[in-house]
Coordinates of C-alpha atoms in Angstrom, one line a residue:
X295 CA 0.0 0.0 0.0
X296 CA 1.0 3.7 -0.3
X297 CA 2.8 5.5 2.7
X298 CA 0.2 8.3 2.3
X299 CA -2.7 5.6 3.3
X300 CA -3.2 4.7 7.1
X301 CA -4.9 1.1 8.4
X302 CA -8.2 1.6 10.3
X303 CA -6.2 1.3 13.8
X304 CA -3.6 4.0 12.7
X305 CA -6.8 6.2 12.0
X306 CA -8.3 5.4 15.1
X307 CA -5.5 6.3 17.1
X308 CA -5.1 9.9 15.1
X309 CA -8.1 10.7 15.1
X310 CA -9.6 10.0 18.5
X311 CA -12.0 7.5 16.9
X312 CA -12.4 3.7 18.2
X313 CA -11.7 1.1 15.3
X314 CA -15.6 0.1 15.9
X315 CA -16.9 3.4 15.8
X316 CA -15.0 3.4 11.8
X317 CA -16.5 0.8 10.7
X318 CA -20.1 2.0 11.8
X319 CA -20.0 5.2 10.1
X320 CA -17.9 3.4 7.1
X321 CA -21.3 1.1 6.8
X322 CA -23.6 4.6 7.9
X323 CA -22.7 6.1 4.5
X324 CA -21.1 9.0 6.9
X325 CA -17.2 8.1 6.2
X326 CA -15.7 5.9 3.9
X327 CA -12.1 4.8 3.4
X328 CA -10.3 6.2 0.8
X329 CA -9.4 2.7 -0.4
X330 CA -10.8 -0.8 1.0
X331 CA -8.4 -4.1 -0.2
X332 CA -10.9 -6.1 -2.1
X333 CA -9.1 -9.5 -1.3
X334 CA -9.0 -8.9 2.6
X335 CA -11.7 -6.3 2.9
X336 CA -8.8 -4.3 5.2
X337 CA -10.1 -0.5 5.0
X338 CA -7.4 2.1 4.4
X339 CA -7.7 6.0 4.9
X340 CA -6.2 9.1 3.4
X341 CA -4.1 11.7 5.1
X342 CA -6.2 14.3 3.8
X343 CA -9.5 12.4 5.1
X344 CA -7.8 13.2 9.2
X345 CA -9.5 17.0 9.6
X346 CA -12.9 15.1 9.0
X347 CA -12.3 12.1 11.3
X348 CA -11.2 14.3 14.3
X349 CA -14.3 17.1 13.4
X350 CA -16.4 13.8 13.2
X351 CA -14.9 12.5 16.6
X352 CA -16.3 16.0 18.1
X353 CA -19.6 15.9 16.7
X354 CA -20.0 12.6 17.9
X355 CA -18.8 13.7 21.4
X356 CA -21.8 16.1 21.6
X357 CA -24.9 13.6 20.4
X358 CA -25.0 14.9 17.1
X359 CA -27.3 12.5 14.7
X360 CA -25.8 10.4 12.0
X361 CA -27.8 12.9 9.2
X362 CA -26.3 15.9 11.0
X363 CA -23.2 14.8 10.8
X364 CA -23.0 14.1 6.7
X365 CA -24.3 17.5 6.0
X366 CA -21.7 19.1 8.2
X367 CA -18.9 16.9 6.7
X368 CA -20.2 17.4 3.0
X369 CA -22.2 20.5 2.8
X370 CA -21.3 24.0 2.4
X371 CA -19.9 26.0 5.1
X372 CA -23.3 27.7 5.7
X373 CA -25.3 24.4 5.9
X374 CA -22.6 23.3 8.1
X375 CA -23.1 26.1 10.9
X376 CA -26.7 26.3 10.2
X377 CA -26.7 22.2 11.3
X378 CA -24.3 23.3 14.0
X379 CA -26.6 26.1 15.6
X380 CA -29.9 23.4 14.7
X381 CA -27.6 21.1 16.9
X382 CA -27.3 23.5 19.7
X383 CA -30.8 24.9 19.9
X384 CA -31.5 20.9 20.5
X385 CA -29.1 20.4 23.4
X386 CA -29.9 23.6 24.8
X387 CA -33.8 22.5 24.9
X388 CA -32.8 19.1 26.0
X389 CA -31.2 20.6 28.7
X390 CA -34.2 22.7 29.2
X391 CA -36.2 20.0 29.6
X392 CA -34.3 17.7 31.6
X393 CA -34.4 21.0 34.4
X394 CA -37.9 21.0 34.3
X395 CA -37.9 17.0 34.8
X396 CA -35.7 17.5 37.7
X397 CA -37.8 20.2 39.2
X398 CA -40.9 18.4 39.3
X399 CA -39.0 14.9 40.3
X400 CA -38.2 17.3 43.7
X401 CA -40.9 18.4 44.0
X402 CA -42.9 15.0 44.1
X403 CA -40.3 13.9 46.7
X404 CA -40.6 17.1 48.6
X405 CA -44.3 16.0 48.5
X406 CA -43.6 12.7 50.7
X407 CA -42.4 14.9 53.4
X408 CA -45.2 17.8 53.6
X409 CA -47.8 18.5 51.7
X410 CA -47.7 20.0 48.2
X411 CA -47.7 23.6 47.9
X412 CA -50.3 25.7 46.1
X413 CA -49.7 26.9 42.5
X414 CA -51.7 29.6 41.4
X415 CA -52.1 31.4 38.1
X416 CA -53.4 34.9 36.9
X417 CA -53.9 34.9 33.2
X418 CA -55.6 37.0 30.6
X419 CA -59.3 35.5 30.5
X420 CA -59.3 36.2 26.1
X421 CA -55.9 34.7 25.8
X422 CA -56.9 31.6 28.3
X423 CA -60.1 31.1 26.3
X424 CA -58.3 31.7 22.9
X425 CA -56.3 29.2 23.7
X426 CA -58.3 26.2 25.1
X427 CA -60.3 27.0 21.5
X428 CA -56.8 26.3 19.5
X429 CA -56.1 22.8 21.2
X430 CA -59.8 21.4 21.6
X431 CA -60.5 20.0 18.5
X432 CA -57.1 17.5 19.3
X433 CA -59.0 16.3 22.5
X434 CA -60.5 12.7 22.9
X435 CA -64.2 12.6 23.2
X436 CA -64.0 9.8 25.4
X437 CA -61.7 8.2 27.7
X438 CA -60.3 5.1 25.7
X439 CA -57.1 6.4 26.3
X440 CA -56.8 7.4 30.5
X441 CA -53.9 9.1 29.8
X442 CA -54.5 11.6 27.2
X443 CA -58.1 12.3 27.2
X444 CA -58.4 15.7 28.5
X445 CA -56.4 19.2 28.3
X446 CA -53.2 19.4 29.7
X447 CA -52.1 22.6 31.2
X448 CA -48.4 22.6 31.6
X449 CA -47.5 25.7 33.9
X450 CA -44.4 27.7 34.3
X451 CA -42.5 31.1 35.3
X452 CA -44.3 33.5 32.0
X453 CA -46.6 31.0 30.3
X454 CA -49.3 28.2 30.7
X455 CA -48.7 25.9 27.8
X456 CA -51.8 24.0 27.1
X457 CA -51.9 20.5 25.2
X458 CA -54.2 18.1 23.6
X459 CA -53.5 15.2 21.8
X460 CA -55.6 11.3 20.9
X461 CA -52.4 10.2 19.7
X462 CA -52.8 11.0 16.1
X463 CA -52.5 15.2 16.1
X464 CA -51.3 17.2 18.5
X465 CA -52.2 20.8 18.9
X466 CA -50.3 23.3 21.8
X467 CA -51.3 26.8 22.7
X468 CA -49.7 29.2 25.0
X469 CA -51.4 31.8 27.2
X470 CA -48.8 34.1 29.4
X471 CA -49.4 33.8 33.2
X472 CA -48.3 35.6 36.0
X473 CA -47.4 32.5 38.3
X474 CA -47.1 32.4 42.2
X475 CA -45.8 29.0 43.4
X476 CA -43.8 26.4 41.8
X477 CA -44.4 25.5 38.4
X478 CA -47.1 22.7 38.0
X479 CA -49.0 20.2 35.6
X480 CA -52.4 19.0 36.0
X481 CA -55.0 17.3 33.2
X482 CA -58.3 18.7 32.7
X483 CA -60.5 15.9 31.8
X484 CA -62.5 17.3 28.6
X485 CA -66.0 17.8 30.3
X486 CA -64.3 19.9 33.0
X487 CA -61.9 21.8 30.4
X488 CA -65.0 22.7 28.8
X489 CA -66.9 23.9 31.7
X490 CA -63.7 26.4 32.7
X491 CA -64.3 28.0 28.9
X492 CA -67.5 28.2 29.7
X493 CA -66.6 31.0 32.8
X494 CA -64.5 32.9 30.4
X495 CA -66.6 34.8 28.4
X496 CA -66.8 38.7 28.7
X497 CA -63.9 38.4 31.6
X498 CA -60.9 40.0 31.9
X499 CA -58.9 38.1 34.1
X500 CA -59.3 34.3 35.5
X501 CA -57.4 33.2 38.1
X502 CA -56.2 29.5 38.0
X503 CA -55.6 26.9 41.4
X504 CA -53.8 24.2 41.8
X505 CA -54.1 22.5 44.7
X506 CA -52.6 18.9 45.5
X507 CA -55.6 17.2 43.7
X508 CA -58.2 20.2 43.3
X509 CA -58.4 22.7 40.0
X510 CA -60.2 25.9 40.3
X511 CA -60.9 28.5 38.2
X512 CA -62.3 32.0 38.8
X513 CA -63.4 34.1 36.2
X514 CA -66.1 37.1 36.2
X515 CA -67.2 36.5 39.8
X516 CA -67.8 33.1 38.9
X517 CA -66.4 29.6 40.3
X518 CA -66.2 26.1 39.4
X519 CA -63.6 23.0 41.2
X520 CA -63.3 19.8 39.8
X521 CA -60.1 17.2 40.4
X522 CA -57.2 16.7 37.5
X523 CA -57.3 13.0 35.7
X524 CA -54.6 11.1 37.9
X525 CA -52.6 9.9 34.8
X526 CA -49.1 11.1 33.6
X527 CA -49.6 12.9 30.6
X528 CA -47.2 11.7 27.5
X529 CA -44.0 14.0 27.6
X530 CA -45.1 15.8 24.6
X531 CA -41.9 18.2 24.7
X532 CA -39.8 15.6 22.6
X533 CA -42.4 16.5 19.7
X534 CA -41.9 19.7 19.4
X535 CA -38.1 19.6 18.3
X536 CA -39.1 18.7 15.0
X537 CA -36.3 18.8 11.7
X538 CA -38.5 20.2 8.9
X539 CA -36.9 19.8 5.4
X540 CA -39.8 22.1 4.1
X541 CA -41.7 24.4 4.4
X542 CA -45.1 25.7 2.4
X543 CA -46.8 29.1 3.0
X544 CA -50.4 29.7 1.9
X545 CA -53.8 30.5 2.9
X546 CA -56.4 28.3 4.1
X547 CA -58.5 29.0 0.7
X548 CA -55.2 27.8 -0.9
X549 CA -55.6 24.7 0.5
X550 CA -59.0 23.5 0.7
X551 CA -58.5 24.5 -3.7
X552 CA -55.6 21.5 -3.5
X553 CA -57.4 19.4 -1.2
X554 CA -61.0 19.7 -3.5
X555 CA -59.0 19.7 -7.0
X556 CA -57.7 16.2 -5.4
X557 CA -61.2 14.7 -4.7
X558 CA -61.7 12.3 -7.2
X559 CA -58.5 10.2 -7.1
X560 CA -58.7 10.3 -2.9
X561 CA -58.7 7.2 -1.3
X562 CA -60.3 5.9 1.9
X563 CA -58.6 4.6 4.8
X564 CA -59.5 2.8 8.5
X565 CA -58.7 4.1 11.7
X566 CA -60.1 2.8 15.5
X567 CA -62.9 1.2 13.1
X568 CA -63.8 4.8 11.5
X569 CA -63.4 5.4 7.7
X570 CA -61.5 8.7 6.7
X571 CA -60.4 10.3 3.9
X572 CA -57.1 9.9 2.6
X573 CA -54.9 13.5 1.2
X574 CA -51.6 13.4 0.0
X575 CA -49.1 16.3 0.0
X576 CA -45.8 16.9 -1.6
X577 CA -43.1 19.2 -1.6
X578 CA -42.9 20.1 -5.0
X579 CA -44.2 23.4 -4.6
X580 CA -42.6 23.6 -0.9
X581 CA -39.0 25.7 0.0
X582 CA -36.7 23.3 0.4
X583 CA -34.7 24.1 3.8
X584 CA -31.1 23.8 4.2
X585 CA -30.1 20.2 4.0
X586 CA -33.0 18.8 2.6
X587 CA -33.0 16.0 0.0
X588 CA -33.4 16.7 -3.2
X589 CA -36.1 13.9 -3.9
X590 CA -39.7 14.6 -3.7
X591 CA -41.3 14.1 -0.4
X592 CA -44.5 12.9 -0.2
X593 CA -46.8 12.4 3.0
X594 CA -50.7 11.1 3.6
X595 CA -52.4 12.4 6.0
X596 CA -56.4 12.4 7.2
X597 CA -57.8 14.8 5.4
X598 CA -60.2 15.5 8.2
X599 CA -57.6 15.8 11.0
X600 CA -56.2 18.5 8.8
X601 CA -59.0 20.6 7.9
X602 CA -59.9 20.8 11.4
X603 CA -56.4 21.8 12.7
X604 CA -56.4 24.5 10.5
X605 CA -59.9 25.6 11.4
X606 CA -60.8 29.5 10.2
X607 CA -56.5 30.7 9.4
X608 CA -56.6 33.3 7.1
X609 CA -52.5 32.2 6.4
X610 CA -50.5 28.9 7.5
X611 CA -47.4 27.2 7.1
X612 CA -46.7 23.4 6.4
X613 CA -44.2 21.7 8.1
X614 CA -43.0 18.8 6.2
X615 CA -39.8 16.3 7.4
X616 CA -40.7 13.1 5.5
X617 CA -43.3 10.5 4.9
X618 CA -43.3 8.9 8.5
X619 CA -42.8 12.2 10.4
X620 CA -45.2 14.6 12.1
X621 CA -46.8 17.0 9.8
X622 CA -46.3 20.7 11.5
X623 CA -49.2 23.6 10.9
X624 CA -48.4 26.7 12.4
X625 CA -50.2 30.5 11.8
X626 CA -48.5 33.0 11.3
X627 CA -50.7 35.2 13.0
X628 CA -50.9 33.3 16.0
X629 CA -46.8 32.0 17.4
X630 CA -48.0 30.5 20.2
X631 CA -50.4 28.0 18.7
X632 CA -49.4 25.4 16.1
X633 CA -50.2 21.7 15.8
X634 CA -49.0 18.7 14.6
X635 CA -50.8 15.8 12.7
X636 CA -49.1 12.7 12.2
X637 CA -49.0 11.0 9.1
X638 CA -51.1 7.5 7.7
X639 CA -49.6 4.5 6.9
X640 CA -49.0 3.8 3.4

């Protein structure tokens, strides 16, 4: 062999890389030998391939995932930092969340020894009901699924996050909040979520409570108490950190003209024993982010789920990141709301 080739273990050593960890991103498609002997299938690297073993050494250090990693080591620089700062926001949410984990793991224990302190909210009664509108349609009817089938409001310092998901769409809302106590989770179940809307109207400000196992609210001289569902809610946080590879602006007009234009050729599937209608988006017509494959991506999704998500919007924005991930619809108008619906099986 050349002198200017080194064996696998002579990379490994330079570059900080295990022998194993070669050969997994050799068979990943994430970096190849320069030459591999086709008689004893030894692998052999470059000199000039040792700045991208030792970059990919550090990006492995810090989590980053195997697609990340090819488009720093073969896109341009700008691609490369914008994966790098994608990568960051990532960790620094991770770590975000892993706080708030910690927090309320304390505060649990801190529960065995006295009793748990009183969280109370003051929030802008519009907002609050504007809010509980955005995420109601995602809401179970019933309670098939203990877990889920309610509202979930999800409070910290600044803002109330409210969640509803039946494990095929998920829709979040925020509402600021001016909070007193330490931040706190409860789930409404839907009958109660419903009958706190029902106080908001022509208020000004509502005043939340919760209280070991009691939610009030108080709203325009009115009160009503009811106790939280005594499930864990899904940790619907890891959704949210979604990798887009494009995005489609247009108005809600805009799309029910694709949608209807589509009608004759849409097909019918079966979910929980109901029949739905079937729509199929693409990214043809979609910006292409930064990174994104230059294939056409194609996704099908219940037509229903996704007429309802976008409700009355004036203006939206699609989401897409393949065929098996989450569709994303967000309004422009409206940051703190946006939902997500995920997608049928072929």
């Amino acid at each position: 062999m050349e002198s200017t080739l080194r064996s696998i273990g002579e990379m490994a050593r330079a570059s900080g890389l295990s022998v194993s960890a070669l050969r997994f991103y050799d068979g990943a498609g994430v970096f190849a030998p320069a030459v591999v002997d086709p008689h004893t299938g030894y692998r052999w690297y470059a000199d000039e391939q040792l700045p991208d073993a030792r970059l990919l050494t550090r990006l492995r250090r810090v989590g980053m995932p195997l697609a990340g990693i090819t488009r720093v080591l073969t896109g341009t620089p700008a691609e490369a930092r914008a994966e790098l700062d994608a990568h960051l926001r990532r960790l620094e949410d991770g770590l975000s969340d892993a706080r708030r984990e910690l927090s309320t793991v304390r505060a649990l224990l801190d529960s065995r020894e006295s009793p748990m302190p009183q969280t109370r909210l003051t929030v802008p009664a519009a907002r609050l009901a504007a809010a509980l509108d955005a995420v109601r349609f995602a809401a179970p009817a019933d309670a098939a699924a203990p877990a889920v089938a309610g509202i979930f409001l999800d409070a910290e310092d600044g803002v109330l996050h409210l969640v509803a998901t039946d494990r095929y769409r998920l829709a979040v809302a925020d509402c600021p909040a001016a909070l007193a106590g330490p931040a706190a989770s409860a789930l409404l179940p839907t009958a109660l979520a419903d009958a706190a809307r029902a106080l908001l109207d022509d208020a000004d400000e509502a005043e939340l409570v919760l209280d070991g196992g009691q939610f009030t609210v108080r709203a325009g001289g009115r009160e009503l108490s009811g106790a939280p569902a005594d499930h864990d809610f899904p940790d619907y946080r890891r959704l949210l950190h979604l990798e887009p590879t494009h995005r489609l602006t247009l108005t809600a007009d805009q799309l029910h003209s694709m949608l209807t234009a589509a009608e004759p050729t849409v097909e019918t599937r079966s979910q929980d024993g109901v029949d739905f209608p079937v729509s199929a988006l693409t990214a043809t017509a979609a910006d292409a982010l930064p990174g994104a494959s230059p294939a056409e991506l194609l996704v099908h999704v219940n037509r229903d789920f996704l007429l309802e998500a976008v409700g009355g919007a004036d203006q939206l924005v699609l989401e897409l990141g393949g065929p098996i991930a989450p569709l994303a619809i967000r309004f422009p108008s409206r940051e703190d709301t946006f939902s997500l619906l995920m997608p049928t099986r072929r």
